[in-house]
Amino acid sequence: DQQVKQNSPSLSVQEGRISILNCDYTNSMFDYFLWYKKYPAEGPTFLISISSIKDKNEDGRFTVFLNKSAKHLSLHIVPSQPGDSAVYFCAASGAGNQGGKLIFGQGTELSVKP
Amino acid sequence: DVKVTQSSRYLVKRTGEKVFLECVQDMDHENMFWYRQDPGLGLRLIYFSYDVKMKEKGDIPEGYSVSREKKERFSLILESASTNQTSMYLCASRGARDRPYGYTFGSGTRLTVV
């Protein structure tokens, strides 16, 4: 069963506008959520995280929102830039998880057009 | 910065061959992971190790084994390669006391089994 789901495989946005990437999860025991960004032929790189005790975390142009009642998180990128074009993975980890195992979603490919 | 190095960027192997994928990290991390990335399926955990000589199965261990004889090296072994193991393989490491569950990934190995 897919515990972390990204239902949109792709998203296209105009440069300067807001990009909103969504992620749903099923396991209420997850205590951290992360977003990773991946360019072709490179490994994913960490972007931003949020603890389950918070509902918002902001880092420059990137903000992650967490809605625990809906088991939903989203990543907002404002303003979007062409260099943001990449695949974005949502990931989650549970309390007491030995080794810090992360469970990833399917990914959303973001294309920011100039 | 932590460096995670995967020995090959691209590999082509024949069906039935035994394949070794090597991963080395240089920051004395306790935890190491092997994922595969496939379109529409995201990153799926194959095996992980939280210490030397320790290993745990991930979500899709069938057809794979691993070896961790030294702390810095985590090897993924395809005992008898099959075409359905054609994929991007990503290694990651994480210190046991690092920022919440954040991984550092290698650049990946694109394996094609013919």
Coordinates of N, CA and C in Angstrom, one line a residue:
Chain A
D1 N 0.9 -1.2 0.0 CA 0.0 0.0 0.0 C 0.9 1.2 0.0
Q2 N 0.4 2.3 -0.7 CA 1.2 3.5 -0.9 C 0.9 4.4 0.3
Q3 N 1.8 4.5 1.2 CA 1.6 5.4 2.4 C 1.8 6.8 2.2
V4 N 2.5 7.2 1.1 CA 2.8 8.6 0.7 C 2.4 8.7 -0.7
K5 N 1.5 9.6 -1.1 CA 1.0 9.7 -2.5 C 1.2 11.1 -3.0
Q6 N 1.7 11.2 -4.2 CA 1.7 12.4 -4.9 C 0.9 12.1 -6.2
N7 N -0.3 12.7 -6.2 CA -1.3 12.2 -7.3 C -1.1 13.0 -8.6
S8 N -0.3 14.0 -8.6 CA -0.1 14.8 -9.8 C 1.3 14.4 -10.3
P9 N 1.4 13.7 -11.5 CA 2.7 13.3 -12.0 C 3.5 14.5 -12.6
S10 N 2.8 15.6 -13.0 CA 3.4 16.7 -13.6 C 2.7 18.0 -13.3
L11 N 3.4 19.1 -13.4 CA 2.8 20.4 -13.1 C 3.6 21.4 -14.0
S12 N 2.9 22.3 -14.7 CA 3.5 23.3 -15.5 C 3.1 24.7 -15.0
V13 N 4.1 25.6 -14.8 CA 3.8 26.9 -14.2 C 4.6 27.9 -15.0
Q14 N 4.1 29.1 -15.0 CA 4.8 30.2 -15.6 C 5.8 30.8 -14.7
E15 N 6.9 31.2 -15.2 CA 7.9 31.9 -14.3 C 7.3 33.1 -13.6
G16 N 7.7 33.2 -12.3 CA 7.2 34.3 -11.5 C 5.9 34.0 -10.7
R17 N 5.2 32.9 -11.2 CA 3.9 32.5 -10.5 C 4.2 31.6 -9.4
I18 N 3.2 31.2 -8.7 CA 3.3 30.2 -7.6 C 3.2 28.8 -8.1
S19 N 4.1 27.9 -7.6 CA 3.9 26.5 -7.8 C 3.5 25.8 -6.5
I20 N 2.5 25.0 -6.6 CA 1.9 24.3 -5.5 C 2.0 22.8 -5.8
L21 N 2.8 22.1 -5.0 CA 2.9 20.6 -5.1 C 2.3 20.0 -3.9
N22 N 1.5 18.9 -4.2 CA 0.7 18.3 -3.1 C 1.1 16.9 -2.8
C23 N 0.8 16.5 -1.5 CA 1.2 15.2 -1.1 C 0.2 14.7 0.0
D24 N -0.2 13.5 -0.1 CA -1.1 12.9 0.9 C -0.5 11.7 1.6
Y25 N -0.8 11.5 2.8 CA -0.3 10.3 3.5 C -1.4 9.6 4.3
T26 N -1.1 8.4 4.6 CA -2.1 7.6 5.3 C -1.8 7.3 6.8
N27 N -0.5 7.3 7.1 CA 0.0 6.8 8.4 C 0.1 8.0 9.4
S28 N -0.8 8.0 10.4 CA -0.8 9.1 11.4 C 0.4 9.1 12.3
M29 N 1.2 8.1 12.2 CA 2.4 8.0 13.1 C 3.6 8.7 12.5
F30 N 3.5 9.1 11.3 CA 4.7 9.9 10.7 C 4.9 11.1 11.5
D31 N 6.2 11.4 11.8 CA 6.5 12.6 12.7 C 7.3 13.6 11.9
Y32 N 7.9 13.3 10.8 CA 8.6 14.3 10.0 C 8.2 14.1 8.5
F33 N 8.1 15.2 7.8 CA 7.9 15.2 6.4 C 8.9 16.0 5.7
L34 N 9.4 15.6 4.6 CA 10.4 16.3 3.9 C 10.1 16.4 2.4
W35 N 10.7 17.4 1.7 CA 10.6 17.5 0.3 C 12.1 17.4 -0.2
Y36 N 12.2 16.6 -1.3 CA 13.5 16.5 -2.0 C 13.2 16.9 -3.4
K37 N 14.3 17.4 -4.0 CA 14.3 17.9 -5.4 C 15.3 17.0 -6.2
K38 N 14.9 16.6 -7.4 CA 15.8 15.8 -8.2 C 15.9 16.3 -9.6
Y39 N 17.1 16.5 -10.0 CA 17.4 16.8 -11.5 C 17.8 15.5 -12.1
P40 N 17.6 15.4 -13.5 CA 18.0 14.2 -14.2 C 19.5 13.9 -14.0
A41 N 19.8 12.6 -13.8 CA 21.1 12.1 -13.7 C 21.8 12.6 -12.4
E42 N 21.1 13.1 -11.5 CA 21.6 13.5 -10.2 C 20.8 12.8 -9.1
G43 N 21.4 12.7 -7.9 CA 20.6 12.2 -6.8 C 19.7 13.3 -6.2
P44 N 18.7 12.9 -5.5 CA 17.8 13.9 -4.9 C 18.6 14.7 -3.8
T45 N 18.2 16.0 -3.7 CA 18.8 16.8 -2.7 C 17.7 17.3 -1.8
F46 N 18.0 17.4 -0.5 CA 17.0 17.9 0.5 C 16.6 19.3 0.3
L47 N 15.3 19.6 0.4 CA 14.9 21.0 0.1 C 14.3 21.6 1.4
I48 N 13.4 21.0 2.1 CA 12.8 21.5 3.2 C 12.1 20.4 4.0
S49 N 11.9 20.6 5.3 CA 11.2 19.6 6.1 C 10.2 20.3 7.1
I50 N 9.4 19.5 7.7 CA 8.5 20.0 8.7 C 8.2 18.9 9.7
S51 N 8.2 19.3 10.9 CA 7.8 18.4 12.0 C 6.3 18.3 12.1
S52 N 5.8 17.1 12.6 CA 4.3 17.0 12.7 C 3.7 17.9 13.7
I53 N 4.5 18.5 14.6 CA 4.0 19.4 15.6 C 3.8 20.8 15.1
K54 N 4.2 21.0 13.8 CA 4.1 22.3 13.2 C 3.1 22.3 12.0
D55 N 2.6 23.4 11.6 CA 1.8 23.4 10.4 C 2.3 24.2 9.3
K56 N 3.5 24.9 9.5 CA 4.1 25.6 8.4 C 5.6 25.8 8.7
N57 N 6.4 25.7 7.6 CA 7.8 25.9 7.7 C 8.2 26.7 6.5
E58 N 9.0 27.7 6.6 CA 9.3 28.6 5.5 C 10.8 28.7 5.4
D59 N 11.3 28.6 4.1 CA 12.8 28.8 3.9 C 12.9 29.5 2.5
G60 N 13.1 30.8 2.6 CA 13.2 31.6 1.4 C 11.9 31.5 0.5
R61 N 12.1 31.1 -0.7 CA 11.0 31.0 -1.6 C 10.1 29.7 -1.4
F62 N 10.5 28.9 -0.5 CA 9.9 27.6 -0.3 C 9.1 27.6 1.1
T63 N 7.9 27.2 1.0 CA 7.1 27.0 2.2 C 6.4 25.7 2.2
V64 N 6.4 24.9 3.3 CA 5.7 23.7 3.4 C 4.6 23.9 4.4
F65 N 3.4 23.4 4.0 CA 2.2 23.5 4.9 C 1.8 22.1 5.2
L66 N 1.4 21.9 6.5 CA 1.0 20.5 6.9 C -0.4 20.6 7.5
N67 N -1.3 19.8 7.0 CA -2.7 19.7 7.5 C -2.9 18.3 8.1
K68 N -2.7 18.2 9.4 CA -2.7 16.8 9.9 C -4.1 16.2 9.9
S69 N -5.1 17.0 10.1 CA -6.5 16.4 10.1 C -6.8 15.8 8.7
A70 N -6.3 16.5 7.7 CA -6.5 16.0 6.3 C -5.4 15.0 5.8
K71 N -4.4 14.9 6.6 CA -3.2 14.1 6.2 C -2.7 14.5 4.9
H72 N -2.4 15.8 4.8 CA -2.0 16.4 3.6 C -0.9 17.5 3.8
L73 N 0.1 17.5 2.9 CA 1.0 18.6 3.0 C 1.2 19.1 1.6
S74 N 1.7 20.3 1.5 CA 1.9 21.0 0.2 C 3.2 21.8 0.3
L75 N 3.8 21.9 -0.9 CA 5.0 22.7 -1.0 C 4.7 23.9 -1.9
H76 N 4.9 25.1 -1.5 CA 4.7 26.3 -2.2 C 6.0 26.9 -2.6
I77 N 6.1 27.2 -3.9 CA 7.4 27.9 -4.4 C 6.9 29.2 -5.0
V78 N 7.4 30.3 -4.4 CA 7.0 31.7 -4.8 C 8.2 32.6 -4.8
P79 N 8.6 33.3 -5.8 CA 8.1 33.0 -7.2 C 8.8 31.9 -7.8
S80 N 8.2 31.2 -8.8 CA 8.8 30.1 -9.4 C 9.8 30.6 -10.4
Q81 N 10.9 29.8 -10.6 CA 12.0 30.2 -11.5 C 12.3 29.0 -12.4
P82 N 12.8 29.2 -13.6 CA 13.1 28.1 -14.5 C 14.0 27.1 -13.9
G83 N 14.9 27.5 -13.0 CA 15.8 26.6 -12.4 C 15.2 25.6 -11.4
D84 N 13.9 25.9 -11.1 CA 13.1 25.1 -10.2 C 12.6 23.8 -10.9
S85 N 12.7 23.8 -12.2 CA 12.2 22.7 -13.0 C 13.0 21.4 -12.6
A86 N 12.3 20.5 -12.1 CA 12.9 19.2 -11.5 C 11.7 18.3 -11.1
V87 N 12.1 17.1 -10.6 CA 11.1 16.2 -10.0 C 11.2 16.5 -8.5
Y88 N 10.0 16.6 -7.9 CA 9.9 16.9 -6.4 C 9.3 15.6 -5.8
F89 N 10.0 15.2 -4.8 CA 9.5 14.0 -4.0 C 9.1 14.4 -2.6
C90 N 8.0 14.0 -2.2 CA 7.6 14.1 -0.8 C 8.0 12.9 -0.1
A91 N 8.4 13.0 1.2 CA 8.8 11.8 2.0 C 8.4 12.0 3.4
A92 N 8.3 10.9 4.1 CA 7.8 10.9 5.5 C 8.5 9.8 6.3
S93 N 8.6 10.1 7.6 CA 9.3 9.2 8.5 C 8.5 9.1 9.8
G94 N 8.5 7.9 10.4 CA 7.7 7.6 11.6 C 8.5 7.7 12.9
A95 N 7.9 7.9 14.0 CA 8.5 7.9 15.3 C 9.1 6.5 15.6
G96 N 10.3 6.5 16.2 CA 10.9 5.2 16.6 C 11.3 4.4 15.4
N97 N 11.5 5.0 14.3 CA 11.8 4.3 13.0 C 13.3 4.1 13.0
Q98 N 13.7 2.8 13.2 CA 15.1 2.5 13.2 C 15.8 2.8 11.9
G99 N 16.9 3.5 12.1 CA 17.6 3.9 10.9 C 17.1 5.1 10.2
G100 N 16.0 5.7 10.7 CA 15.5 6.9 10.0 C 14.9 6.6 8.6
K101 N 14.3 5.5 8.4 CA 13.8 5.1 7.1 C 12.8 6.1 6.6
L102 N 13.0 6.5 5.3 CA 12.0 7.5 4.7 C 11.2 6.7 3.7
I103 N 9.9 7.1 3.6 CA 9.0 6.6 2.6 C 8.7 7.7 1.7
F104 N 8.9 7.4 0.4 CA 8.7 8.5 -0.6 C 7.5 8.3 -1.4
G105 N 7.0 9.5 -1.9 CA 5.9 9.5 -2.9 C 6.4 9.2 -4.3
Q106 N 5.5 9.3 -5.2 CA 5.8 8.9 -6.6 C 6.6 10.0 -7.3
G107 N 6.5 11.2 -6.8 CA 7.2 12.4 -7.4 C 6.2 13.2 -8.3
T108 N 6.5 14.5 -8.4 CA 5.8 15.4 -9.3 C 6.9 16.1 -10.1
E109 N 6.8 16.1 -11.4 CA 7.7 16.8 -12.3 C 7.2 18.2 -12.5
L110 N 7.9 19.1 -12.0 CA 7.6 20.6 -12.2 C 8.3 21.1 -13.4
S111 N 7.6 21.8 -14.2 CA 8.2 22.6 -15.3 C 7.8 24.0 -15.2
V112 N 8.8 24.9 -15.1 CA 8.6 26.3 -15.0 C 9.0 27.0 -16.3
K113 N 8.1 27.6 -17.0 CA 8.3 28.1 -18.3 C 8.6 29.6 -18.2
P114 N 9.7 30.0 -19.0 CA 10.1 31.4 -19.0 C 9.0 32.3 -19.6
Chain B
D1 N 30.9 19.1 3.3 CA 29.7 18.4 2.9 C 29.9 16.9 2.8
V2 N 28.9 16.2 3.2 CA 28.9 14.7 3.0 C 29.0 14.3 1.6
K3 N 29.8 13.4 1.3 CA 29.9 12.9 -0.1 C 29.5 11.4 -0.1
V4 N 28.5 11.1 -1.0 CA 28.1 9.7 -1.2 C 28.5 9.4 -2.6
T5 N 29.3 8.4 -2.8 CA 29.8 8.1 -4.1 C 29.4 6.8 -4.6
Q6 N 28.7 6.7 -5.7 CA 28.4 5.4 -6.3 C 29.4 5.2 -7.4
S7 N 29.8 3.9 -7.5 CA 31.0 3.6 -8.3 C 30.8 3.8 -9.8
S8 N 29.5 3.6 -10.3 CA 29.3 3.7 -11.7 C 28.1 4.6 -11.9
R9 N 28.1 5.4 -13.0 CA 26.9 6.2 -13.4 C 26.0 5.4 -14.3
Y10 N 26.6 4.6 -15.2 CA 25.9 3.8 -16.1 C 26.4 2.4 -16.2
L11 N 25.5 1.4 -16.2 CA 26.0 0.0 -16.3 C 25.0 -0.7 -17.2
V12 N 25.6 -1.6 -18.1 CA 24.8 -2.5 -18.9 C 25.2 -3.9 -18.6
K13 N 24.3 -4.7 -18.2 CA 24.6 -6.1 -17.8 C 23.6 -7.0 -18.6
R14 N 24.1 -8.3 -18.7 CA 23.2 -9.3 -19.3 C 22.4 -10.1 -18.3
T15 N 21.2 -10.5 -18.8 CA 20.3 -11.3 -17.9 C 21.1 -12.5 -17.4
G16 N 21.0 -12.7 -16.0 CA 21.6 -13.8 -15.4 C 23.0 -13.5 -14.8
E17 N 23.5 -12.3 -15.1 CA 24.8 -11.9 -14.5 C 24.6 -11.6 -13.1
K18 N 25.7 -11.7 -12.3 CA 25.7 -11.2 -10.9 C 26.3 -9.8 -11.0
V19 N 25.5 -8.9 -10.4 CA 25.9 -7.4 -10.5 C 26.1 -6.9 -9.1
F20 N 27.2 -6.1 -9.0 CA 27.5 -5.4 -7.7 C 27.5 -3.9 -8.0
L21 N 26.7 -3.3 -7.1 CA 26.6 -1.8 -7.1 C 27.2 -1.3 -5.8
E22 N 28.2 -0.4 -5.9 CA 29.0 0.0 -4.7 C 28.6 1.4 -4.4
C23 N 28.6 1.6 -3.1 CA 28.4 3.0 -2.5 C 29.3 3.2 -1.4
V24 N 29.9 4.4 -1.4 CA 30.9 4.8 -0.3 C 30.5 6.2 0.2
Q25 N 30.5 6.3 1.5 CA 30.3 7.6 2.1 C 31.5 8.0 3.0
D26 N 31.7 9.3 3.1 CA 33.0 9.7 3.7 C 32.7 10.5 5.0
M27 N 31.5 10.4 5.6 CA 31.3 11.1 6.8 C 30.9 10.3 8.0
D28 N 31.4 9.0 8.0 CA 31.2 8.2 9.2 C 29.7 8.0 9.6
H29 N 28.8 8.0 8.6 CA 27.4 7.8 8.9 C 27.1 6.4 9.3
E30 N 26.2 6.3 10.2 CA 25.8 4.9 10.7 C 24.8 4.3 9.7
N31 N 23.9 5.1 9.1 CA 22.8 4.5 8.4 C 23.0 4.7 6.9
M32 N 22.8 3.6 6.1 CA 22.9 3.6 4.7 C 21.7 2.9 4.0
F33 N 21.4 3.3 2.8 CA 20.1 2.9 2.2 C 20.4 2.7 0.7
W34 N 19.6 1.7 0.2 CA 19.5 1.5 -1.3 C 18.1 1.7 -1.7
Y35 N 17.9 2.6 -2.7 CA 16.5 2.8 -3.3 C 16.7 2.5 -4.8
R36 N 15.5 2.2 -5.4 CA 15.4 2.3 -6.9 C 14.3 3.2 -7.2
Q37 N 14.6 4.0 -8.3 CA 13.6 4.9 -8.8 C 13.1 4.5 -10.2
D38 N 11.8 4.4 -10.2 CA 11.1 4.1 -11.5 C 10.0 5.0 -11.8
P39 N 9.8 5.4 -13.0 CA 8.7 6.4 -13.4 C 7.4 5.9 -12.8
G40 N 6.7 6.9 -12.2 CA 5.3 6.6 -11.7 C 5.3 5.8 -10.3
L41 N 6.5 5.3 -9.9 CA 6.6 4.6 -8.7 C 7.4 5.3 -7.6
G42 N 8.1 6.3 -8.0 CA 8.9 7.1 -7.0 C 10.1 6.3 -6.6
L43 N 10.6 6.6 -5.3 CA 11.7 5.9 -4.8 C 11.2 4.8 -3.9
R44 N 11.7 3.6 -4.1 CA 11.3 2.5 -3.3 C 12.5 1.9 -2.6
L45 N 12.4 1.6 -1.3 CA 13.5 1.1 -0.5 C 13.7 -0.4 -0.7
I46 N 15.0 -0.7 -1.1 CA 15.3 -2.1 -1.3 C 15.9 -2.7 0.0
Y47 N 16.9 -2.1 0.5 CA 17.5 -2.6 1.8 C 18.1 -1.4 2.5
F48 N 18.3 -1.5 3.8 CA 19.0 -0.5 4.5 C 19.8 -1.1 5.6
S49 N 20.8 -0.3 6.1 CA 21.7 -0.8 7.1 C 21.9 0.3 8.2
Y50 N 21.7 0.0 9.4 CA 21.9 1.0 10.5 C 23.2 0.9 11.2
D51 N 24.0 -0.1 10.8 CA 25.3 -0.3 11.4 C 26.1 -1.3 10.6
V52 N 27.4 -1.4 10.9 CA 28.2 -2.4 10.2 C 27.7 -3.8 10.4
K53 N 27.6 -4.6 9.4 CA 27.1 -6.0 9.4 C 25.7 -6.1 9.7
M54 N 25.0 -5.0 9.9 CA 23.5 -5.0 10.1 C 22.8 -4.7 8.8
K55 N 21.7 -5.4 8.6 CA 20.9 -5.1 7.4 C 19.5 -5.4 7.6
E56 N 18.6 -4.6 7.0 CA 17.2 -4.8 7.1 C 16.6 -4.8 5.7
K57 N 15.6 -5.6 5.5 CA 14.9 -5.5 4.2 C 14.0 -4.3 4.2
G58 N 13.9 -3.7 3.0 CA 13.0 -2.6 2.7 C 11.7 -3.2 2.1
D59 N 11.1 -2.4 1.2 CA 9.8 -2.8 0.7 C 9.9 -3.7 -0.5
I60 N 11.1 -3.7 -1.2 CA 11.2 -4.6 -2.4 C 12.5 -5.3 -2.4
P61 N 12.8 -6.2 -1.5 CA 14.1 -6.8 -1.4 C 14.3 -8.0 -2.3
E62 N 13.2 -8.5 -2.9 CA 13.3 -9.7 -3.7 C 14.3 -9.6 -4.9
G63 N 15.2 -10.5 -5.0 CA 16.2 -10.5 -6.1 C 17.4 -9.7 -5.8
Y64 N 17.5 -9.1 -4.6 CA 18.6 -8.4 -4.1 C 19.2 -8.9 -2.8
S65 N 20.5 -8.6 -2.6 CA 21.1 -8.8 -1.3 C 22.1 -7.6 -1.1
V66 N 22.5 -7.5 0.1 CA 23.4 -6.4 0.4 C 24.6 -6.9 1.3
S67 N 25.6 -6.0 1.4 CA 26.8 -6.3 2.2 C 27.3 -5.0 2.8
R68 N 27.5 -5.1 4.1 CA 28.1 -3.9 4.8 C 29.2 -4.4 5.8
E69 N 30.4 -4.6 5.2 CA 31.5 -5.1 6.0 C 32.3 -3.9 6.7
K70 N 32.2 -2.8 6.1 CA 32.8 -1.6 6.7 C 31.8 -0.5 6.8
K71 N 32.0 0.4 7.7 CA 31.0 1.5 7.9 C 30.8 2.3 6.7
E72 N 31.8 2.6 5.9 CA 31.7 3.6 4.9 C 31.2 3.0 3.6
R73 N 31.0 1.7 3.5 CA 30.7 1.0 2.2 C 29.5 0.1 2.4
F74 N 28.5 0.3 1.4 CA 27.3 -0.5 1.4 C 27.1 -0.9 0.0
S75 N 27.1 -2.2 -0.2 CA 27.0 -2.8 -1.6 C 25.7 -3.4 -1.8
L76 N 25.2 -3.2 -3.0 CA 23.9 -3.9 -3.4 C 24.3 -4.9 -4.4
I77 N 23.7 -6.1 -4.3 CA 24.1 -7.3 -5.1 C 22.8 -7.8 -5.8
L78 N 22.9 -7.9 -7.1 CA 21.8 -8.5 -7.9 C 22.3 -9.9 -8.2
E79 N 21.8 -10.9 -7.5 CA 22.3 -12.3 -7.6 C 22.3 -12.8 -9.0
S80 N 21.2 -12.6 -9.7 CA 21.0 -13.0 -11.1 C 20.1 -12.0 -11.8
A81 N 20.8 -11.0 -12.5 CA 20.1 -9.9 -13.0 C 19.0 -10.3 -14.0
S82 N 17.9 -9.5 -13.9 CA 16.7 -9.7 -14.8 C 16.3 -8.4 -15.4
T83 N 15.6 -8.4 -16.5 CA 15.3 -7.2 -17.2 C 14.4 -6.3 -16.3
N84 N 13.6 -6.9 -15.4 CA 12.8 -6.0 -14.6 C 13.6 -5.3 -13.5
Q85 N 14.9 -5.5 -13.4 CA 15.7 -4.8 -12.5 C 16.4 -3.6 -13.2
T86 N 16.1 -3.4 -14.5 CA 16.5 -2.2 -15.1 C 15.9 -1.0 -14.4
S87 N 16.8 -0.1 -13.9 CA 16.3 1.0 -13.1 C 17.4 2.0 -12.8
M88 N 17.0 3.1 -12.1 CA 18.0 4.0 -11.5 C 18.1 3.5 -10.1
Y89 N 19.3 3.3 -9.6 CA 19.6 2.9 -8.2 C 20.3 4.0 -7.5
L90 N 19.7 4.3 -6.3 CA 20.2 5.4 -5.5 C 20.6 5.0 -4.2
C91 N 21.8 5.4 -3.8 CA 22.3 5.1 -2.4 C 22.2 6.3 -1.6
A92 N 22.0 6.2 -0.3 CA 21.9 7.4 0.6 C 22.5 7.0 1.9
S93 N 23.0 8.0 2.6 CA 23.5 7.8 4.0 C 23.0 8.9 4.9
R94 N 23.0 8.6 6.2 CA 22.5 9.6 7.2 C 23.2 9.3 8.5
G95 N 23.6 10.3 9.2 CA 24.1 10.1 10.5 C 23.0 9.9 11.5
A96 N 23.2 9.1 12.5 CA 22.1 8.7 13.5 C 21.6 9.9 14.2
R97 N 22.5 11.0 14.3 CA 22.0 12.2 15.0 C 21.9 13.4 14.1
D98 N 21.7 13.1 12.9 CA 21.6 14.2 11.9 C 20.2 14.9 12.0
R99 N 20.1 16.0 11.2 CA 18.8 16.7 11.2 C 17.7 15.7 10.8
P100 N 16.5 16.0 11.2 CA 15.5 15.0 11.2 C 15.4 14.2 9.9
Y101 N 15.9 13.1 9.9 CA 15.7 12.1 8.9 C 16.1 12.5 7.5
G102 N 17.0 13.5 7.4 CA 17.5 13.9 6.1 C 18.6 13.1 5.6
Y103 N 18.5 12.7 4.4 CA 19.5 11.8 3.8 C 20.4 12.7 2.9
T104 N 21.6 12.1 2.6 CA 22.4 12.6 1.5 C 22.5 11.5 0.5
F105 N 22.1 11.8 -0.8 CA 22.1 10.8 -1.8 C 23.3 10.8 -2.7
G106 N 23.7 9.7 -3.3 CA 24.6 9.7 -4.3 C 24.0 10.1 -5.6
S107 N 24.8 10.1 -6.7 CA 24.3 10.6 -8.0 C 23.5 9.5 -8.8
G108 N 23.5 8.3 -8.3 CA 22.7 7.3 -8.9 C 23.5 6.4 -9.9
T109 N 23.1 5.2 -10.1 CA 23.6 4.3 -11.1 C 22.4 3.9 -12.0
R110 N 22.5 4.2 -13.2 CA 21.5 3.8 -14.2 C 21.9 2.4 -14.7
L111 N 21.1 1.4 -14.3 CA 21.4 0.0 -14.7 C 20.5 -0.5 -15.8
T112 N 21.0 -1.0 -16.8 CA 20.2 -1.6 -17.9 C 20.5 -3.1 -18.0
V113 N 19.5 -3.9 -17.9 CA 19.8 -5.4 -18.0 C 19.2 -5.8 -19.3
V114 N 20.0 -6.4 -20.2 CA 19.6 -6.8 -21.5 C 19.5 -8.3 -21.7

